[in-house]
Amino acid sequence: MSCLFCKIINREIPASVVYEDERVFAFNDINPQAPTHVLIVPKQHVASLNELDAAHDALVGELVRRAAAIAKDRGIDAPGYRTVFNTNRDAGQTVFHIHLHLIGGRSLAWPPG
Ligand code: 5GP
Ligand code: ZN
């Protein structure tokens, strides 16, 4: 498997790990855009939201709830944070293994560029 995030999950490439369980892995983004910038990924390889089906519903729920739990751990739940899935070219997706960006710890502009 040549996927970068699969290699991170398999510990073939080092990362700053934030959370791990049987289905979900979370690590700090290598190029953080805010004081908190964590990537929450399924251990199962899924390339993008375009490949999701109903069988993934519980897994996606786990990603979102894990993001909220990490935000709470970091104390950014009350001030707020952003969660983003980028999909394909126009959104700037560069790694084709689903990842939920958790970004916070500063005020974030809206709309995004
Ligand atoms: P995308 O643009 O696909 O939504 O986000 C990919 C993210 O992965 C980017 O924010 C980028 O900084 C991060 N990233 C790319 N390569 C690595 C890596 O080797 N390690 C870590 N921790 N993050 C990475
Ligand atoms: Zn992968």
mmCIF file with all atom_site columns, C-alpha atoms and ligand atoms in Angstrom:
data_model
loop_
_atom_site.group_PDB
_atom_site.id
_atom_site.type_symbol
_atom_site.label_atom_id
_atom_site.label_alt_id
_atom_site.label_comp_id
_atom_site.label_asym_id
_atom_site.label_entity_id
_atom_site.label_seq_id
_atom_site.pdbx_PDB_ins_code
_atom_site.Cartn_x
_atom_site.Cartn_y
_atom_site.Cartn_z
_atom_site.occupancy
_atom_site.B_iso_or_equiv
_atom_site.pdbx_formal_charge
_atom_site.auth_seq_id
_atom_site.auth_comp_id
_atom_site.auth_asym_id
_atom_site.auth_atom_id
_atom_site.pdbx_PDB_model_num
ATOM   1   C  CA  . MET A 1 1   ? 0.000   0.000  0.000  1.00 0.00 ? 1   MET A CA  1
ATOM   2   C  CA  . SER A 1 2   ? 1.608   3.229  -1.147 1.00 0.00 ? 2   SER A CA  1
ATOM   3   C  CA  . CYS A 1 3   ? -0.767  5.492  0.759  1.00 0.00 ? 3   CYS A CA  1
ATOM   4   C  CA  . LEU A 1 4   ? 1.035   7.973  3.034  1.00 0.00 ? 4   LEU A CA  1
ATOM   5   C  CA  . PHE A 1 5   ? -1.572  7.885  5.782  1.00 0.00 ? 5   PHE A CA  1
ATOM   6   C  CA  . CYS A 1 6   ? -1.741  4.071  5.728  1.00 0.00 ? 6   CYS A CA  1
ATOM   7   C  CA  . LYS A 1 7   ? 2.025   4.126  6.285  1.00 0.00 ? 7   LYS A CA  1
ATOM   8   C  CA  . ILE A 1 8   ? 1.603   6.534  9.209  1.00 0.00 ? 8   ILE A CA  1
ATOM   9   C  CA  . ILE A 1 9   ? -1.128  4.297  10.689 1.00 0.00 ? 9   ILE A CA  1
ATOM   10  C  CA  . ASN A 1 10  ? 1.180   1.271  10.277 1.00 0.00 ? 10  ASN A CA  1
ATOM   11  C  CA  . ARG A 1 11  ? 4.052   3.212  11.907 1.00 0.00 ? 11  ARG A CA  1
ATOM   12  C  CA  . GLU A 1 12  ? 6.179   2.893  8.781  1.00 0.00 ? 12  GLU A CA  1
ATOM   13  C  CA  . ILE A 1 13  ? 6.442   6.690  8.790  1.00 0.00 ? 13  ILE A CA  1
ATOM   14  C  CA  . PRO A 1 14  ? 6.700   8.564  12.105 1.00 0.00 ? 14  PRO A CA  1
ATOM   15  C  CA  . ALA A 1 15  ? 4.011   10.966 13.237 1.00 0.00 ? 15  ALA A CA  1
ATOM   16  C  CA  . SER A 1 16  ? 3.032   12.769 16.407 1.00 0.00 ? 16  SER A CA  1
ATOM   17  C  CA  . VAL A 1 17  ? 0.176   10.503 17.488 1.00 0.00 ? 17  VAL A CA  1
ATOM   18  C  CA  . VAL A 1 18  ? -2.742  12.087 19.329 1.00 0.00 ? 18  VAL A CA  1
ATOM   19  C  CA  . TYR A 1 19  ? -5.168  9.169  19.582 1.00 0.00 ? 19  TYR A CA  1
ATOM   20  C  CA  . GLU A 1 20  ? -5.531  5.553  18.476 1.00 0.00 ? 20  GLU A CA  1
ATOM   21  C  CA  . ASP A 1 21  ? -8.108  2.813  18.823 1.00 0.00 ? 21  ASP A CA  1
ATOM   22  C  CA  . GLU A 1 22  ? -9.103  -0.190 16.683 1.00 0.00 ? 22  GLU A CA  1
ATOM   23  C  CA  . ARG A 1 23  ? -10.727 1.913  13.968 1.00 0.00 ? 23  ARG A CA  1
ATOM   24  C  CA  . VAL A 1 24  ? -9.507  5.500  14.332 1.00 0.00 ? 24  VAL A CA  1
ATOM   25  C  CA  . PHE A 1 25  ? -6.078  7.155  14.289 1.00 0.00 ? 25  PHE A CA  1
ATOM   26  C  CA  . ALA A 1 26  ? -5.292  10.839 14.952 1.00 0.00 ? 26  ALA A CA  1
ATOM   27  C  CA  . PHE A 1 27  ? -2.000  12.718 14.576 1.00 0.00 ? 27  PHE A CA  1
ATOM   28  C  CA  . ASN A 1 28  ? -0.701  16.267 14.403 1.00 0.00 ? 28  ASN A CA  1
ATOM   29  C  CA  . ASP A 1 29  ? -0.528  17.805 10.937 1.00 0.00 ? 29  ASP A CA  1
ATOM   30  C  CA  . ILE A 1 30  ? 3.088   18.245 9.790  1.00 0.00 ? 30  ILE A CA  1
ATOM   31  C  CA  . ASN A 1 31  ? 2.290   21.760 8.541  1.00 0.00 ? 31  ASN A CA  1
ATOM   32  C  CA  . PRO A 1 32  ? -0.107  23.118 11.174 1.00 0.00 ? 32  PRO A CA  1
ATOM   33  C  CA  . GLN A 1 33  ? -2.359  25.991 10.181 1.00 0.00 ? 33  GLN A CA  1
ATOM   34  C  CA  . ALA A 1 34  ? -3.325  26.850 13.772 1.00 0.00 ? 34  ALA A CA  1
ATOM   35  C  CA  . PRO A 1 35  ? -2.195  25.989 17.341 1.00 0.00 ? 35  PRO A CA  1
ATOM   36  C  CA  . THR A 1 36  ? -4.339  22.844 17.096 1.00 0.00 ? 36  THR A CA  1
ATOM   37  C  CA  . HIS A 1 37  ? -4.240  21.083 13.719 1.00 0.00 ? 37  HIS A CA  1
ATOM   38  C  CA  . VAL A 1 38  ? -4.974  17.390 14.085 1.00 0.00 ? 38  VAL A CA  1
ATOM   39  C  CA  . LEU A 1 39  ? -5.852  14.913 11.329 1.00 0.00 ? 39  LEU A CA  1
ATOM   40  C  CA  . ILE A 1 40  ? -8.395  12.257 12.319 1.00 0.00 ? 40  ILE A CA  1
ATOM   41  C  CA  . VAL A 1 41  ? -8.408  9.279  9.953  1.00 0.00 ? 41  VAL A CA  1
ATOM   42  C  CA  . PRO A 1 42  ? -10.025 5.845  9.699  1.00 0.00 ? 42  PRO A CA  1
ATOM   43  C  CA  . LYS A 1 43  ? -7.568  2.944  9.828  1.00 0.00 ? 43  LYS A CA  1
ATOM   44  C  CA  . GLN A 1 44  ? -9.520  1.531  6.900  1.00 0.00 ? 44  GLN A CA  1
ATOM   45  C  CA  . HIS A 1 45  ? -8.300  3.051  3.629  1.00 0.00 ? 45  HIS A CA  1
ATOM   46  C  CA  . VAL A 1 46  ? -11.023 5.120  1.928  1.00 0.00 ? 46  VAL A CA  1
ATOM   47  C  CA  . ALA A 1 47  ? -9.759  7.563  -0.700 1.00 0.00 ? 47  ALA A CA  1
ATOM   48  C  CA  . SER A 1 48  ? -12.281 10.368 -0.340 1.00 0.00 ? 48  SER A CA  1
ATOM   49  C  CA  . LEU A 1 49  ? -15.832 11.178 0.688  1.00 0.00 ? 49  LEU A CA  1
ATOM   50  C  CA  . ASN A 1 50  ? -16.823 10.198 -2.860 1.00 0.00 ? 50  ASN A CA  1
ATOM   51  C  CA  . GLU A 1 51  ? -16.083 6.555  -2.010 1.00 0.00 ? 51  GLU A CA  1
ATOM   52  C  CA  . LEU A 1 52  ? -18.264 6.424  1.131  1.00 0.00 ? 52  LEU A CA  1
ATOM   53  C  CA  . ASP A 1 53  ? -21.316 4.211  1.348  1.00 0.00 ? 53  ASP A CA  1
ATOM   54  C  CA  . ALA A 1 54  ? -23.788 3.352  4.103  1.00 0.00 ? 54  ALA A CA  1
ATOM   55  C  CA  . ALA A 1 55  ? -21.410 0.777  5.557  1.00 0.00 ? 55  ALA A CA  1
ATOM   56  C  CA  . HIS A 1 56  ? -19.099 3.657  6.548  1.00 0.00 ? 56  HIS A CA  1
ATOM   57  C  CA  . ASP A 1 57  ? -21.735 5.658  8.442  1.00 0.00 ? 57  ASP A CA  1
ATOM   58  C  CA  . ALA A 1 58  ? -20.687 4.545  11.918 1.00 0.00 ? 58  ALA A CA  1
ATOM   59  C  CA  . LEU A 1 59  ? -17.011 5.053  11.111 1.00 0.00 ? 59  LEU A CA  1
ATOM   60  C  CA  . VAL A 1 60  ? -17.578 8.612  9.909  1.00 0.00 ? 60  VAL A CA  1
ATOM   61  C  CA  . GLY A 1 61  ? -19.531 9.284  13.074 1.00 0.00 ? 61  GLY A CA  1
ATOM   62  C  CA  . GLU A 1 62  ? -16.565 8.056  15.098 1.00 0.00 ? 62  GLU A CA  1
ATOM   63  C  CA  . LEU A 1 63  ? -14.226 10.445 13.249 1.00 0.00 ? 63  LEU A CA  1
ATOM   64  C  CA  . VAL A 1 64  ? -16.472 13.407 13.968 1.00 0.00 ? 64  VAL A CA  1
ATOM   65  C  CA  . ARG A 1 65  ? -17.026 12.496 17.607 1.00 0.00 ? 65  ARG A CA  1
ATOM   66  C  CA  . ARG A 1 66  ? -13.283 11.924 18.068 1.00 0.00 ? 66  ARG A CA  1
ATOM   67  C  CA  . ALA A 1 67  ? -12.603 15.394 16.678 1.00 0.00 ? 67  ALA A CA  1
ATOM   68  C  CA  . ALA A 1 68  ? -15.009 16.846 19.228 1.00 0.00 ? 68  ALA A CA  1
ATOM   69  C  CA  . ALA A 1 69  ? -13.358 14.855 22.035 1.00 0.00 ? 69  ALA A CA  1
ATOM   70  C  CA  . ILE A 1 70  ? -9.871  16.056 21.052 1.00 0.00 ? 70  ILE A CA  1
ATOM   71  C  CA  . ALA A 1 71  ? -11.181 19.628 20.873 1.00 0.00 ? 71  ALA A CA  1
ATOM   72  C  CA  . LYS A 1 72  ? -12.552 19.239 24.382 1.00 0.00 ? 72  LYS A CA  1
ATOM   73  C  CA  . ASP A 1 73  ? -9.208  17.834 25.602 1.00 0.00 ? 73  ASP A CA  1
ATOM   74  C  CA  . ARG A 1 74  ? -7.439  20.866 24.151 1.00 0.00 ? 74  ARG A CA  1
ATOM   75  C  CA  . GLY A 1 75  ? -9.918  23.286 25.751 1.00 0.00 ? 75  GLY A CA  1
ATOM   76  C  CA  . ILE A 1 76  ? -11.018 24.672 22.406 1.00 0.00 ? 76  ILE A CA  1
ATOM   77  C  CA  . ASP A 1 77  ? -14.560 23.277 22.558 1.00 0.00 ? 77  ASP A CA  1
ATOM   78  C  CA  . ALA A 1 78  ? -16.080 26.439 24.040 1.00 0.00 ? 78  ALA A CA  1
ATOM   79  C  CA  . PRO A 1 79  ? -14.142 29.041 22.003 1.00 0.00 ? 79  PRO A CA  1
ATOM   80  C  CA  . GLY A 1 80  ? -14.688 26.922 18.895 1.00 0.00 ? 80  GLY A CA  1
ATOM   81  C  CA  . TYR A 1 81  ? -12.890 25.079 16.148 1.00 0.00 ? 81  TYR A CA  1
ATOM   82  C  CA  . ARG A 1 82  ? -13.269 24.022 12.535 1.00 0.00 ? 82  ARG A CA  1
ATOM   83  C  CA  . THR A 1 83  ? -13.588 20.488 11.117 1.00 0.00 ? 83  THR A CA  1
ATOM   84  C  CA  . VAL A 1 84  ? -12.980 19.989 7.396  1.00 0.00 ? 84  VAL A CA  1
ATOM   85  C  CA  . PHE A 1 85  ? -12.891 17.148 4.880  1.00 0.00 ? 85  PHE A CA  1
ATOM   86  C  CA  . ASN A 1 86  ? -11.278 18.324 1.642  1.00 0.00 ? 86  ASN A CA  1
ATOM   87  C  CA  . THR A 1 87  ? -12.416 16.381 -1.425 1.00 0.00 ? 87  THR A CA  1
ATOM   88  C  CA  . ASN A 1 88  ? -10.530 16.322 -4.728 1.00 0.00 ? 88  ASN A CA  1
ATOM   89  C  CA  . ARG A 1 89  ? -8.896  19.104 -6.694 1.00 0.00 ? 89  ARG A CA  1
ATOM   90  C  CA  . ASP A 1 90  ? -11.072 22.133 -6.086 1.00 0.00 ? 90  ASP A CA  1
ATOM   91  C  CA  . ALA A 1 91  ? -10.899 21.646 -2.321 1.00 0.00 ? 91  ALA A CA  1
ATOM   92  C  CA  . GLY A 1 92  ? -7.135  21.055 -2.384 1.00 0.00 ? 92  GLY A CA  1
ATOM   93  C  CA  . GLN A 1 93  ? -7.142  17.403 -1.292 1.00 0.00 ? 93  GLN A CA  1
ATOM   94  C  CA  . THR A 1 94  ? -3.529  16.202 -1.481 1.00 0.00 ? 94  THR A CA  1
ATOM   95  C  CA  . VAL A 1 95  ? -3.659  12.903 0.436  1.00 0.00 ? 95  VAL A CA  1
ATOM   96  C  CA  . PHE A 1 96  ? -6.214  10.409 -0.854 1.00 0.00 ? 96  PHE A CA  1
ATOM   97  C  CA  . HIS A 1 97  ? -7.057  8.720  2.438  1.00 0.00 ? 97  HIS A CA  1
ATOM   98  C  CA  . ILE A 1 98  ? -10.000 10.366 4.167  1.00 0.00 ? 98  ILE A CA  1
ATOM   99  C  CA  . HIS A 1 99  ? -8.898  12.724 6.926  1.00 0.00 ? 99  HIS A CA  1
ATOM   100 C  CA  . LEU A 1 100 ? -10.866 15.112 9.063  1.00 0.00 ? 100 LEU A CA  1
ATOM   101 C  CA  . HIS A 1 101 ? -8.912  18.291 9.817  1.00 0.00 ? 101 HIS A CA  1
ATOM   102 C  CA  . LEU A 1 102 ? -9.466  19.616 13.356 1.00 0.00 ? 102 LEU A CA  1
ATOM   103 C  CA  . ILE A 1 103 ? -8.262  23.220 13.369 1.00 0.00 ? 103 ILE A CA  1
ATOM   104 C  CA  . GLY A 1 104 ? -8.476  25.615 16.286 1.00 0.00 ? 104 GLY A CA  1
ATOM   105 C  CA  . GLY A 1 105 ? -6.779  27.608 18.993 1.00 0.00 ? 105 GLY A CA  1
ATOM   106 C  CA  . ARG A 1 106 ? -7.153  30.892 17.144 1.00 0.00 ? 106 ARG A CA  1
ATOM   107 C  CA  . SER A 1 107 ? -9.904  32.857 15.429 1.00 0.00 ? 107 SER A CA  1
ATOM   108 C  CA  . LEU A 1 108 ? -10.486 31.450 11.920 1.00 0.00 ? 108 LEU A CA  1
ATOM   109 C  CA  . ALA A 1 109 ? -11.643 33.467 8.923  1.00 0.00 ? 109 ALA A CA  1
ATOM   110 C  CA  . TRP A 1 110 ? -14.801 32.560 7.021  1.00 0.00 ? 110 TRP A CA  1
ATOM   111 C  CA  . PRO A 1 111 ? -15.376 31.972 4.160  1.00 0.00 ? 111 PRO A CA  1
ATOM   112 C  CA  . PRO A 1 112 ? -12.227 29.953 3.435  1.00 0.00 ? 112 PRO A CA  1
ATOM   113 C  CA  . GLY A 1 113 ? -10.184 30.874 0.364  1.00 0.00 ? 113 GLY A CA  1
HETATM 114 P  P1  . 5GP B 2 .   ? -5.469  17.742 2.436  1.00 0.00 ? 1   5GP B P1  1
HETATM 115 O  O1  . 5GP B 2 .   ? -4.891  18.922 1.698  1.00 0.00 ? 1   5GP B O1  1
HETATM 116 O  O2  . 5GP B 2 .   ? -5.372  16.459 1.636  1.00 0.00 ? 1   5GP B O2  1
HETATM 117 O  O3  . 5GP B 2 .   ? -6.870  17.978 2.960  1.00 0.00 ? 1   5GP B O3  1
HETATM 118 O  O4  . 5GP B 2 .   ? -4.601  17.585 3.748  1.00 0.00 ? 1   5GP B O4  1
HETATM 119 C  C1  . 5GP B 2 .   ? -3.437  16.819 3.820  1.00 0.00 ? 1   5GP B C1  1
HETATM 120 C  C2  . 5GP B 2 .   ? -2.747  17.259 5.077  1.00 0.00 ? 1   5GP B C2  1
HETATM 121 O  O5  . 5GP B 2 .   ? -1.763  16.285 5.383  1.00 0.00 ? 1   5GP B O5  1
HETATM 122 C  C3  . 5GP B 2 .   ? -2.022  18.595 4.946  1.00 0.00 ? 1   5GP B C3  1
HETATM 123 O  O6  . 5GP B 2 .   ? -2.533  19.499 5.931  1.00 0.00 ? 1   5GP B O6  1
HETATM 124 C  C4  . 5GP B 2 .   ? -0.560  18.242 5.178  1.00 0.00 ? 1   5GP B C4  1
HETATM 125 O  O7  . 5GP B 2 .   ? 0.145   19.218 5.908  1.00 0.00 ? 1   5GP B O7  1
HETATM 126 C  C5  . 5GP B 2 .   ? -0.640  16.933 5.925  1.00 0.00 ? 1   5GP B C5  1
HETATM 127 N  N1  . 5GP B 2 .   ? 0.485   16.046 5.688  1.00 0.00 ? 1   5GP B N1  1
HETATM 128 C  C6  . 5GP B 2 .   ? 1.042   15.730 4.483  1.00 0.00 ? 1   5GP B C6  1
HETATM 129 N  N2  . 5GP B 2 .   ? 2.056   14.869 4.651  1.00 0.00 ? 1   5GP B N2  1
HETATM 130 C  C7  . 5GP B 2 .   ? 2.135   14.623 5.986  1.00 0.00 ? 1   5GP B C7  1
HETATM 131 C  C8  . 5GP B 2 .   ? 3.000   13.802 6.762  1.00 0.00 ? 1   5GP B C8  1
HETATM 132 O  O8  . 5GP B 2 .   ? 3.903   13.110 6.283  1.00 0.00 ? 1   5GP B O8  1
HETATM 133 N  N3  . 5GP B 2 .   ? 2.795   13.806 8.110  1.00 0.00 ? 1   5GP B N3  1
HETATM 134 C  C9  . 5GP B 2 .   ? 1.808   14.551 8.702  1.00 0.00 ? 1   5GP B C9  1
HETATM 135 N  N4  . 5GP B 2 .   ? 1.690   14.484 10.030 1.00 0.00 ? 1   5GP B N4  1
HETATM 136 N  N5  . 5GP B 2 .   ? 0.972   15.325 7.985  1.00 0.00 ? 1   5GP B N5  1
HETATM 137 C  C10 . 5GP B 2 .   ? 1.138   15.368 6.650  1.00 0.00 ? 1   5GP B C10 1
HETATM 138 ZN ZN  . ZN  B 3 .   ? -4.581  4.900  3.078  1.00 0.00 ? 2   ZN  B ZN  1
#
